GROMACS .gro file of C-alpha atoms in nm:
model
  472
    1MET     CA    1   7.492  -5.869  -3.899
    2LEU     CA    2   7.596  -5.531  -3.776
    3PHE     CA    3   7.712  -5.443  -4.126
    4CYS     CA    4   7.376  -5.542  -4.273
    5THR     CA    5   7.187  -5.336  -4.017
    6GLY     CA    6   7.404  -5.035  -4.084
    7SER     CA    7   7.368  -5.077  -4.458
    8LEU     CA    8   6.992  -5.101  -4.422
    9LEU     CA    9   6.980  -4.783  -4.218
   10PHE     CA   10   7.198  -4.611  -4.475
   11VAL     CA   11   6.967  -4.722  -4.758
   12LEU     CA   12   6.661  -4.605  -4.562
   13PHE     CA   13   6.828  -4.272  -4.503
   14LEU     CA   14   6.900  -4.232  -4.874
   15GLY     CA   15   6.548  -4.340  -4.961
   16GLY     CA   16   6.405  -4.092  -4.715
   17ALA     CA   17   6.618  -3.817  -4.853
   18LYS     CA   18   6.507  -3.893  -5.206
   19ALA     CA   19   6.141  -3.907  -5.100
   20GLN     CA   20   6.144  -3.629  -4.846
   21GLY     CA   21   5.890  -3.435  -5.049
   22ASN     CA   22   5.641  -3.720  -4.998
   23PHE     CA   23   5.735  -3.806  -4.640
   24TRP     CA   24   5.470  -3.584  -4.477
   25GLU     CA   25   5.205  -3.710  -4.720
   26THR     CA   26   5.283  -4.069  -4.619
   27GLU     CA   27   5.258  -3.983  -4.253
   28GLN     CA   28   4.932  -3.800  -4.313
   29GLU     CA   29   4.788  -4.099  -4.494
   30THR     CA   30   4.881  -4.325  -4.203
   31CYS     CA   31   4.723  -4.092  -3.950
   32THR     CA   32   4.413  -4.052  -4.161
   33ARG     CA   33   4.378  -4.430  -4.167
   34HIS     CA   34   4.411  -4.434  -3.787
   35GLY     CA   35   4.137  -4.172  -3.771
   36ARG     CA   36   3.903  -4.365  -4.000
   37THR     CA   37   3.942  -4.685  -3.798
   38GLY     CA   38   3.920  -4.535  -3.448
   39SER     CA   39   4.277  -4.625  -3.353
   40CYS     CA   40   4.416  -4.466  -3.038
   41GLU     CA   41   4.735  -4.397  -3.234
   42PHE     CA   42   4.549  -4.114  -3.406
   43TYR     CA   43   4.556  -3.908  -3.086
   44GLY     CA   44   4.915  -3.981  -2.994
   45ILE     CA   45   5.262  -3.859  -3.075
   46PRO     CA   46   5.266  -3.998  -3.432
   47CYS     CA   47   4.961  -3.793  -3.537
   48LEU     CA   48   4.743  -3.537  -3.359
   49GLU     CA   49   4.983  -3.466  -3.073
   50LYS     CA   50   5.276  -3.433  -3.312
   51LYS     CA   51   5.081  -3.189  -3.526
   52PHE     CA   52   4.965  -2.962  -3.240
   53ASN     CA   53   5.213  -3.033  -2.957
   54CYS     CA   54   4.958  -2.965  -2.680
   55LEU     CA   55   5.147  -3.174  -2.421
   56VAL     CA   56   4.998  -3.383  -2.139
   57GLY     CA   57   4.725  -3.135  -2.041
   58GLY     CA   58   4.608  -3.082  -2.398
   59PHE     CA   59   4.325  -3.258  -2.577
   60PRO     CA   60   4.513  -3.518  -2.788
   61VAL     CA   61   4.696  -3.687  -2.499
   62GLY     CA   62   4.504  -3.563  -2.193
   63TYR     CA   63   4.158  -3.647  -2.325
   64GLY     CA   64   4.153  -3.827  -2.660
   65TYR     CA   65   4.427  -4.085  -2.604
   66ARG     CA   66   4.345  -4.119  -2.237
   67PHE     CA   67   3.981  -4.218  -2.287
   68CYS     CA   68   4.053  -4.420  -2.598
   69SER     CA   69   4.291  -4.627  -2.386
   70LYS     CA   70   4.023  -4.667  -2.119
   71ILE     CA   71   3.794  -4.812  -2.385
   72GLU     CA   72   4.059  -5.075  -2.462
   73THR     CA   73   4.109  -5.148  -2.091
   74HIS     CA   74   3.738  -5.208  -2.023
   75TYR     CA   75   3.642  -5.343  -2.366
   76GLU     CA   76   3.577  -5.702  -2.256
   77GLU     CA   77   3.332  -5.582  -1.989
   78PHE     CA   78   3.081  -5.492  -2.263
   79ASP     CA   79   2.840  -5.742  -2.415
   80ALA     CA   80   2.809  -5.787  -2.793
   81ASP     CA   81   2.578  -5.487  -2.840
   82GLY     CA   82   2.792  -5.277  -2.608
   83LYS     CA   83   3.106  -5.358  -2.806
   84ALA     CA   84   2.933  -5.269  -3.132
   85TRP     CA   85   2.820  -4.936  -2.988
   86ILE     CA   86   3.150  -4.836  -2.833
   87ASP     CA   87   3.333  -4.936  -3.153
   88SER     CA   88   3.110  -4.697  -3.347
   89VAL     CA   89   3.166  -4.423  -3.089
   90ARG     CA   90   3.542  -4.465  -3.107
   91VAL     CA   91   3.540  -4.434  -3.488
   92CYS     CA   92   3.299  -4.139  -3.477
   93LEU     CA   93   3.526  -3.947  -3.240
   94THR     CA   94   3.842  -3.990  -3.445
   95LYS     CA   95   3.673  -3.933  -3.783
   96ALA     CA   96   3.533  -3.604  -3.653
   97LEU     CA   97   3.890  -3.485  -3.590
   98ILE     CA   98   4.041  -3.582  -3.927
   99PRO     CA   99   3.960  -3.241  -4.087
  100ILE     CA  100   4.112  -3.072  -3.782
  101TYR     CA  101   4.425  -3.285  -3.816
  102LYS     CA  102   4.460  -3.177  -4.179
  103SER     CA  103   4.386  -2.812  -4.102
  104LYS     CA  104   4.646  -2.548  -4.027
  105SER     CA  105   4.411  -2.301  -3.861
  106TYR     CA  106   4.351  -2.472  -3.524
  107THR     CA  107   4.534  -2.411  -3.199
  108CYS     CA  108   4.545  -2.628  -2.886
  109PRO     CA  109   4.258  -2.437  -2.716
  110THR     CA  110   4.031  -2.450  -3.023
  111LEU     CA  111   4.120  -2.817  -3.075
  112LYS     CA  112   4.018  -2.890  -2.717
  113THR     CA  113   3.686  -2.708  -2.756
  114PHE     CA  114   3.603  -2.891  -3.078
  115GLY     CA  115   3.720  -3.225  -2.941
  116LEU     CA  116   3.513  -3.203  -2.623
  117ASN     CA  117   3.203  -3.091  -2.812
  118SER     CA  118   3.226  -3.383  -3.055
  119TYR     CA  119   3.151  -3.636  -2.781
  120ARG     CA  120   2.785  -3.544  -2.735
  121GLY     CA  121   2.709  -3.590  -3.104
  122CYS     CA  122   2.891  -3.923  -3.118
  123PHE     CA  123   2.713  -4.057  -2.810
  124GLN     CA  124   2.381  -3.949  -2.961
  125ASN     CA  125   2.431  -4.059  -3.321
  126SER     CA  126   2.636  -4.380  -3.295
  127LYS     CA  127   2.390  -4.660  -3.371
  128GLY     CA  128   2.613  -4.963  -3.322
  129GLY     CA  129   2.445  -5.230  -3.108
  130GLY     CA  130   2.112  -5.049  -3.147
  131GLY     CA  131   2.230  -4.717  -3.006
  132LEU     CA  132   2.293  -4.594  -2.654
  133CYS     CA  133   1.928  -4.619  -2.543
  134LYS     CA  134   1.939  -4.995  -2.601
  135VAL     CA  135   2.297  -5.054  -2.495
  136ILE     CA  136   2.271  -4.868  -2.163
  137LYS     CA  137   2.030  -5.130  -2.025
  138THR     CA  138   2.298  -5.399  -2.000
  139ASN     CA  139   2.620  -5.198  -2.026
  140LYS     CA  140   2.569  -4.919  -1.774
  141GLN     CA  141   2.860  -5.013  -1.550
  142PRO     CA  142   3.121  -5.060  -1.828
  143ILE     CA  143   3.018  -4.722  -1.969
  144ILE     CA  144   3.061  -4.562  -1.627
  145ASN     CA  145   3.397  -4.739  -1.591
  146VAL     CA  146   3.517  -4.581  -1.916
  147TRP     CA  147   3.375  -4.231  -1.882
  148GLY     CA  148   3.359  -4.199  -1.503
  149ALA     CA  149   3.679  -4.000  -1.497
  150SER     CA  150   3.897  -3.897  -1.208
  151GLY     CA  151   4.006  -3.537  -1.167
  152THR     CA  152   4.323  -3.576  -1.372
  153GLN     CA  153   4.232  -3.317  -1.633
  154GLY     CA  154   4.022  -3.090  -1.414
  155GLU     CA  155   3.650  -3.030  -1.441
  156ASP     CA  156   3.643  -3.105  -1.814
  157SER     CA  157   3.687  -3.472  -1.721
  158SER     CA  158   3.324  -3.467  -1.609
  159THR     CA  159   3.180  -3.351  -1.940
  160PHE     CA  160   3.184  -3.693  -2.110
  161LEU     CA  161   2.961  -3.861  -1.853
  162GLU     CA  162   2.737  -3.553  -1.854
  163HIS     CA  163   2.695  -3.587  -2.232
  164ILE     CA  164   2.602  -3.955  -2.191
  165LEU     CA  165   2.355  -3.854  -1.921
  166ALA     CA  166   2.188  -3.601  -2.153
  167VAL     CA  167   2.134  -3.872  -2.416
  168VAL     CA  168   2.006  -4.133  -2.168
  169LEU     CA  169   1.757  -3.886  -2.017
  170LYS     CA  170   1.591  -3.858  -2.358
  171CYS     CA  171   1.565  -4.235  -2.408
  172PRO     CA  172   1.225  -4.282  -2.236
  173CYS     CA  173   1.071  -4.042  -2.492
  174ASN     CA  174   1.068  -4.343  -2.724
  175TYR     CA  175   0.768  -4.522  -2.582
  176GLY     CA  176   0.797  -4.801  -2.835
  177GLN     CA  177   1.098  -4.965  -2.672
  178SER     CA  178   1.088  -5.245  -2.419
  179GLY     CA  179   1.259  -5.221  -2.083
  180ILE     CA  180   1.201  -4.846  -2.077
  181GLU     CA  181   1.219  -4.840  -1.697
  182ASN     CA  182   1.583  -4.947  -1.724
  183ASN     CA  183   1.661  -4.618  -1.897
  184VAL     CA  184   1.517  -4.420  -1.607
  185GLY     CA  185   1.717  -4.628  -1.359
  186ALA     CA  186   2.035  -4.590  -1.565
  187ALA     CA  187   1.987  -4.213  -1.587
  188ASN     CA  188   1.953  -4.192  -1.208
  189ASP     CA  189   2.266  -4.401  -1.155
  190ILE     CA  190   2.469  -4.196  -1.404
  191TYR     CA  191   2.350  -3.873  -1.245
  192SER     CA  192   2.457  -4.007  -0.906
  193LYS     CA  193   2.800  -4.089  -1.050
  194VAL     CA  194   2.830  -3.741  -1.201
  195LEU     CA  195   2.751  -3.584  -0.863
  196GLU     CA  196   2.988  -3.823  -0.686
  197ILE     CA  197   3.275  -3.731  -0.918
  198SER     CA  198   3.215  -3.359  -0.881
  199THR     CA  199   3.195  -3.398  -0.502
  200THR     CA  200   3.519  -3.595  -0.483
  201TYR     CA  201   3.729  -3.372  -0.710
  202TRP     CA  202   3.785  -3.000  -0.761
  203THR     CA  203   3.635  -2.891  -0.428
  204LYS     CA  204   3.738  -2.562  -0.274
  205ALA     CA  205   3.679  -2.371   0.048
  206PRO     CA  206   3.408  -2.100   0.045
  207SER     CA  207   3.506  -1.744  -0.036
  208LEU     CA  208   3.256  -1.595   0.208
  209ALA     CA  209   3.112  -1.704   0.542
  210ILE     CA  210   2.745  -1.799   0.566
  211GLN     CA  211   2.527  -1.488   0.585
  212SER     CA  212   2.241  -1.498   0.835
  213ASP     CA  213   1.971  -1.382   0.593
  214CYS     CA  214   2.064  -1.612   0.305
  215GLU     CA  215   1.885  -1.916   0.444
  216THR     CA  216   1.569  -1.707   0.485
  217LYS     CA  217   1.597  -1.599   0.121
  218ALA     CA  218   1.631  -1.960   0.013
  219LEU     CA  219   1.330  -2.079   0.213
  220ASN     CA  220   1.117  -1.795   0.076
  221GLY     CA  221   1.214  -1.845  -0.289
  222ASP     CA  222   1.389  -1.508  -0.310
  223CYS     CA  223   1.595  -1.483  -0.630
  224ALA     CA  224   1.857  -1.287  -0.431
  225PHE     CA  225   1.958  -1.621  -0.280
  226TYR     CA  226   2.152  -1.691  -0.600
  227ASP     CA  227   2.370  -1.390  -0.520
  228CYS     CA  228   2.440  -1.550  -0.181
  229LEU     CA  229   2.539  -1.879  -0.343
  230GLU     CA  230   2.759  -1.713  -0.604
  231LYS     CA  231   2.940  -1.499  -0.348
  232ARG     CA  232   3.007  -1.796  -0.120
  233TYR     CA  233   3.125  -2.015  -0.410
  234PRO     CA  234   3.213  -1.792  -0.709
  235CYS     CA  235   3.177  -1.997  -1.028
  236GLY     CA  236   3.131  -1.734  -1.296
  237ARG     CA  237   2.890  -1.672  -1.580
  238THR     CA  238   2.934  -2.008  -1.753
  239LYS     CA  239   2.804  -2.217  -1.463
  240PHE     CA  240   2.453  -2.290  -1.339
  241VAL     CA  241   2.393  -2.010  -1.089
  242GLN     CA  242   2.461  -1.711  -1.313
  243ARG     CA  243   2.397  -1.876  -1.649
  244GLU     CA  244   2.064  -2.035  -1.565
  245GLY     CA  245   1.936  -2.042  -1.208
  246GLN     CA  246   1.931  -1.671  -1.133
  247PRO     CA  247   1.820  -1.540  -1.476
  248LEU     CA  248   1.538  -1.796  -1.493
  249CYS     CA  249   1.420  -1.709  -1.141
  250GLU     CA  250   1.426  -1.335  -1.210
  251GLN     CA  251   1.268  -1.349  -1.555
  252ILE     CA  252   0.990  -1.592  -1.468
  253LYS     CA  253   0.888  -1.370  -1.177
  254LYS     CA  254   0.924  -1.052  -1.379
  255LYS     CA  255   0.703  -1.190  -1.656
  256ALA     CA  256   0.452  -1.353  -1.420
  257GLY     CA  257   0.176  -1.141  -1.573
  258VAL     CA  258   0.177  -1.348  -1.892
  259PHE     CA  259   0.068  -1.657  -1.696
  260THR     CA  260  -0.274  -1.749  -1.560
  261PRO     CA  261  -0.343  -1.701  -1.186
  262GLU     CA  262  -0.283  -2.076  -1.144
  263GLY     CA  263   0.038  -2.036  -1.342
  264GLN     CA  264   0.156  -1.760  -1.110
  265THR     CA  265   0.098  -1.991  -0.814
  266TRP     CA  266   0.309  -2.252  -0.995
  267ILE     CA  267   0.589  -1.995  -1.041
  268THR     CA  268   0.596  -1.928  -0.667
  269LYS     CA  269   0.615  -2.298  -0.587
  270PHE     CA  270   0.878  -2.372  -0.850
  271THR     CA  271   1.115  -2.087  -0.763
  272LYS     CA  272   1.084  -2.169  -0.393
  273CYS     CA  273   1.157  -2.537  -0.467
  274MET     CA  274   1.472  -2.436  -0.653
  275THR     CA  275   1.620  -2.208  -0.388
  276ARG     CA  276   1.538  -2.449  -0.106
  277SER     CA  277   1.693  -2.739  -0.294
  278LEU     CA  278   2.017  -2.545  -0.348
  279LEU     CA  279   2.043  -2.449   0.020
  280PRO     CA  280   2.261  -2.751   0.114
  281ALA     CA  281   2.514  -2.645  -0.150
  282TYR     CA  282   2.527  -2.300   0.003
  283LYS     CA  283   2.579  -2.441   0.353
  284ALA     CA  284   2.850  -2.689   0.251
  285GLU     CA  285   3.195  -2.642   0.406
  286SER     CA  286   3.361  -2.720   0.072
  287MET     CA  287   3.217  -2.742  -0.277
  288SER     CA  288   3.314  -2.756  -0.644
  289CYS     CA  289   3.160  -2.539  -0.913
  290ARG     CA  290   3.107  -2.851  -1.120
  291HIS     CA  291   2.899  -3.003  -0.843
  292ILE     CA  292   2.684  -2.691  -0.806
  293HIS     CA  293   2.636  -2.691  -1.184
  294ASN     CA  294   2.521  -3.054  -1.200
  295PHE     CA  295   2.331  -3.038  -0.872
  296GLY     CA  296   2.145  -2.735  -1.003
  297PHE     CA  297   2.025  -2.930  -1.306
  298ARG     CA  298   1.930  -3.227  -1.091
  299THR     CA  299   1.719  -3.015  -0.855
  300GLN     CA  300   1.565  -2.822  -1.142
  301TYR     CA  301   1.456  -3.148  -1.307
  302GLN     CA  302   1.303  -3.265  -0.979
  303CYS     CA  303   1.133  -2.929  -0.913
  304PHE     CA  304   0.969  -2.928  -1.256
  305ILE     CA  305   0.821  -3.270  -1.183
  306ASP     CA  306   0.725  -3.212  -0.819
  307ASN     CA  307   0.537  -2.893  -0.906
  308GLY     CA  308   0.337  -3.046  -1.189
  309ILE     CA  309   0.496  -2.914  -1.507
  310CYS     CA  310   0.281  -3.157  -1.710
  311ASP     CA  311  -0.043  -3.010  -1.575
  312PHE     CA  312   0.098  -2.658  -1.595
  313VAL     CA  313   0.155  -2.667  -1.972
  314GLU     CA  314  -0.189  -2.811  -2.044
  315ASN     CA  315  -0.304  -2.450  -2.036
  316ARG     CA  316  -0.201  -2.285  -2.362
  317GLN     CA  317  -0.138  -1.948  -2.199
  318ASN     CA  318   0.099  -2.101  -1.945
  319GLU     CA  319   0.264  -2.310  -2.215
  320PHE     CA  320   0.332  -1.999  -2.423
  321GLY     CA  321   0.454  -1.806  -2.120
  322LEU     CA  322   0.694  -2.082  -2.018
  323TRP     CA  323   0.867  -2.100  -2.355
  324TYR     CA  324   0.861  -1.722  -2.390
  325VAL     CA  325   1.044  -1.679  -2.058
  326ASP     CA  326   1.269  -1.983  -2.084
  327ASP     CA  327   1.411  -1.859  -2.412
  328ILE     CA  328   1.644  -1.639  -2.206
  329VAL     CA  329   1.818  -1.953  -2.077
  330SER     CA  330   2.093  -2.043  -2.321
  331ASP     CA  331   2.232  -2.363  -2.167
  332TRP     CA  332   2.153  -2.661  -2.391
  333ARG     CA  333   2.103  -2.893  -2.095
  334PHE     CA  334   1.812  -2.686  -1.968
  335HIS     CA  335   1.623  -2.711  -2.296
  336GLU     CA  336   1.700  -3.080  -2.338
  337GLU     CA  337   1.593  -3.177  -1.988
  338LEU     CA  338   1.274  -2.969  -1.991
  339SER     CA  339   1.181  -3.099  -2.336
  340THR     CA  340   1.250  -3.453  -2.219
  341ILE     CA  341   0.995  -3.412  -1.941
  342LEU     CA  342   0.737  -3.253  -2.169
  343CYS     CA  343   0.762  -3.525  -2.431
  344ARG     CA  344   0.661  -3.778  -2.165
  345CYS     CA  345   0.367  -3.588  -2.019
  346HIS     CA  346   0.113  -3.768  -2.244
  347LYS     CA  347  -0.037  -3.437  -2.343
  348PHE     CA  348  -0.293  -3.503  -2.619
  349GLU     CA  349  -0.378  -3.239  -2.878
  350GLY     CA  350  -0.549  -3.376  -3.185
  351GLY     CA  351  -0.379  -3.711  -3.147
  352HIS     CA  352  -0.031  -3.574  -3.081
  353ARG     CA  353   0.209  -3.551  -2.791
  354TYR     CA  354   0.532  -3.364  -2.738
  355LYS     CA  355   0.849  -3.508  -2.879
  356LEU     CA  356   1.198  -3.368  -2.926
  357LYS     CA  357   1.330  -3.183  -3.226
  358PHE     CA  358   1.678  -3.042  -3.268
  359SER     CA  359   1.701  -2.670  -3.332
  360SER     CA  360   2.026  -2.567  -3.501
  361VAL     CA  361   1.951  -2.206  -3.411
  362ALA     CA  362   1.903  -2.261  -3.039
  363THR     CA  363   2.149  -2.556  -3.043
  364ALA     CA  364   1.904  -2.733  -2.814
  365TRP     CA  365   1.634  -2.996  -2.828
  366LEU     CA  366   1.298  -2.822  -2.833
  367LYS     CA  367   0.947  -2.962  -2.834
  368GLN     CA  368   0.741  -3.046  -3.137
  369LYS     CA  369   0.424  -3.244  -3.201
  370ALA     CA  370   0.452  -3.614  -3.281
  371LYS     CA  371   0.208  -3.902  -3.314
  372VAL     CA  372   0.098  -4.051  -2.985
  373ILE     CA  373   0.179  -4.408  -2.895
  374ASP     CA  374  -0.129  -4.472  -2.684
  375GLN     CA  375  -0.032  -4.665  -2.373
  376SER     CA  376  -0.384  -4.711  -2.236
  377SER     CA  377  -0.541  -5.055  -2.232
  378ALA     CA  378  -0.808  -5.263  -2.064
  379ALA     CA  379  -0.556  -5.320  -1.784
  380ASP     CA  380  -0.609  -4.957  -1.681
  381ASP     CA  381  -0.956  -5.047  -1.557
  382GLN     CA  382  -0.805  -5.168  -1.231
  383CYS     CA  383  -0.690  -4.810  -1.170
  384THR     CA  384  -0.960  -4.601  -1.333
  385GLY     CA  385  -1.227  -4.817  -1.176
  386GLN     CA  386  -1.127  -4.687  -0.833
  387GLY     CA  387  -1.103  -4.327  -0.953
  388GLY     CA  388  -0.729  -4.327  -1.017
  389LYS     CA  389  -0.532  -4.224  -1.325
  390CYS     CA  390  -0.263  -4.416  -1.513
  391GLN     CA  391   0.037  -4.196  -1.594
  392ASP     CA  392   0.413  -4.190  -1.630
  393TYR     CA  393   0.524  -4.175  -1.267
  394SER     CA  394   0.877  -4.067  -1.364
  395VAL     CA  395   0.758  -3.722  -1.476
  396ARG     CA  396   0.447  -3.673  -1.260
  397THR     CA  397   0.426  -3.648  -0.882
  398CYS     CA  398   0.105  -3.793  -0.738
  399LEU     CA  399  -0.021  -3.629  -0.419
  400ALA     CA  400  -0.175  -3.944  -0.272
  401GLY     CA  401   0.096  -4.172  -0.409
  402TYR     CA  402   0.111  -4.455  -0.662
  403GLU     CA  403   0.008  -4.821  -0.678
  404ASP     CA  404   0.184  -5.075  -0.900
  405ASN     CA  405   0.040  -5.337  -1.134
  406LYS     CA  406  -0.286  -5.160  -1.209
  407CYS     CA  407  -0.201  -5.004  -1.545
  408GLY     CA  408  -0.125  -5.126  -1.895
  409GLY     CA  409   0.151  -5.004  -2.124
  410ASN     CA  410   0.514  -4.970  -2.027
  411ALA     CA  411   0.647  -5.013  -1.675
  412LEU     CA  412   0.662  -4.638  -1.612
  413ARG     CA  413   0.282  -4.616  -1.611
  414LYS     CA  414   0.150  -4.646  -1.257
  415CYS     CA  415  -0.182  -4.576  -1.091
  416CYS     CA  416  -0.201  -4.232  -0.930
  417LEU     CA  417  -0.442  -4.280  -0.642
  418PRO     CA  418  -0.751  -4.057  -0.637
  419CYS     CA  419  -0.733  -3.750  -0.417
  420GLY     CA  420  -1.045  -3.530  -0.386
  421SER     CA  421  -1.083  -3.197  -0.209
  422SER     CA  422  -1.085  -3.358   0.135
  423CYS     CA  423  -0.770  -3.554   0.053
  424GLU     CA  424  -0.598  -3.244  -0.083
  425SER     CA  425  -0.687  -3.049   0.232
  426THR     CA  426  -0.544  -3.326   0.449
  427HIS     CA  427  -0.217  -3.332   0.256
  428GLN     CA  428  -0.191  -2.954   0.276
  429SER     CA  429  -0.221  -2.978   0.652
  430TYR     CA  430   0.078  -3.212   0.657
  431ALA     CA  431   0.295  -2.928   0.523
  432SER     CA  432   0.302  -2.762   0.866
  433GLY     CA  433   0.544  -3.034   0.972
  434ASP     CA  434   0.773  -3.005   0.669
  435SER     CA  435   1.013  -2.734   0.791
  436ALA     CA  436   1.297  -2.976   0.867
  437CYS     CA  437   1.278  -3.114   0.514
  438SER     CA  438   1.270  -2.763   0.362
  439SER     CA  439   1.578  -2.660   0.562
  440ALA     CA  440   1.755  -2.973   0.433
  441GLY     CA  441   1.677  -2.871   0.076
  442GLY     CA  442   1.419  -3.144   0.019
  443GLN     CA  443   1.056  -3.188  -0.087
  444CYS     CA  444   0.801  -3.393   0.110
  445LYS     CA  445   0.587  -3.644  -0.080
  446MET     CA  446   0.458  -3.999  -0.060
  447ASP     CA  447   0.753  -4.233  -0.108
  448SER     CA  448   0.585  -4.429  -0.390
  449ASN     CA  449   0.675  -4.127  -0.606
  450LEU     CA  450   1.009  -4.129  -0.784
  451CYS     CA  451   1.281  -3.938  -0.601
  452HIS     CA  452   1.572  -3.815  -0.811
  453GLY     CA  453   1.803  -3.849  -0.513
  454GLU     CA  454   1.715  -4.026  -0.189
  455TYR     CA  455   1.436  -4.030   0.068
  456GLN     CA  456   1.502  -3.944   0.432
  457THR     CA  457   1.264  -4.019   0.717
  458GLY     CA  458   1.157  -3.807   1.013
  459LEU     CA  459   1.165  -3.474   0.829
  460CYS     CA  460   0.805  -3.446   0.708
  461GLY     CA  461   0.459  -3.412   0.854
  462GLY     CA  462   0.189  -3.671   0.791
  463PRO     CA  463   0.201  -4.053   0.773
  464ALA     CA  464   0.517  -4.264   0.773
  465GLY     CA  465   0.499  -4.303   0.395
  466ARG     CA  466   0.543  -3.929   0.348
  467LYS     CA  467   0.916  -3.870   0.330
  468CYS     CA  468   1.169  -3.604   0.237
  469CYS     CA  469   1.315  -3.639  -0.112
  470ILE     CA  470   1.659  -3.476  -0.127
  471SER     CA  471   1.817  -3.439  -0.471
  472GLY     CA  472   2.163  -3.575  -0.529
   0.00000   0.00000   0.00000
């Protein structure tokens, strides 16, 4: 037996020596097959890791193999559609890297950049099980279990769930699907998980003590507040404060003259909403740059809605001004999230509404016109008959609040209660008791409105139903 084994090894050695010119080709064929089938082996020592030798912290082992293994661990938690989708994602991710595996021009850093960027496209374009917008309704928790990473590989571990979030946020733009409200709920839950992860990991102590005038700047909507936040928690030019928050605040105020007088009032409200909402991050005793980044997007999304972005862009001058100014913001998430809101505003122009279109130049989803799927029906009479208006409550804040079961169409359409000049004056008077909410970084509104975060009581003026919505 020992002799046979030794003889076999000797024969294999001779065979390998004779075929050494084809040995690498055989290995490459095997790895290519792993890549085409979505096998985790493609990332490991036999293939991608062997080729690039990036070690534990590199992309092949630290990200690719790690998350591929998590898919296998949680695979049985998915239903049939979920399994079909995640199978297509797994294959998409490995197939995208086959040209890189065969290339000789990539290094570990460039491999990591390409590998991380490939996830967003695969989450968006993988149609197994009907695509992510369908699958997320019944597979939210398994997806979070796979992509809800710990801090093992640093802040980049958070990017995968953020990419899923960006796709899910766009799902409600397809008004033809059933169960659309589940997409909104899933997006909120995923956002909460993203913020939880970035709160738990990568936190650091502040670099500067709280400055006495910084809270005043935040409450007044002063763009200089972003300098306060950056100095207390330096995150650099690639994160929210310097990449998006501050330049948008400064440019939209600088170019205020291109907006209507009503638009200029909107600018004041929006910029003040942003700085107030970020105040808790400034005051925190420890914070991660990843949390500030994601929290900034969350508050920005909420501030667009709370300050009536849908009504704001109904004026063509304001619409032009907004896109003219916002072009200075280069982060893809900003354009995707703003466009997602606009596509759901039900803005009619010659039988069209806003939908999303990918711009390869701006590498962002921008708005375009698309045919309207009219959600109105005879069921709306219950709302319109009392002077109300049926609208998508997830992108519009209603001053007097919403009532359920009085509108037709999908479940996101609710009845915005009528509010005339007397009602508006009454609600404005409530604002005198809102200072505690403002200092907490929140916005006061009737609690039948959607809060992208959580409501807290006792911080707002007015009736008991008027509560403080705090993002996060």
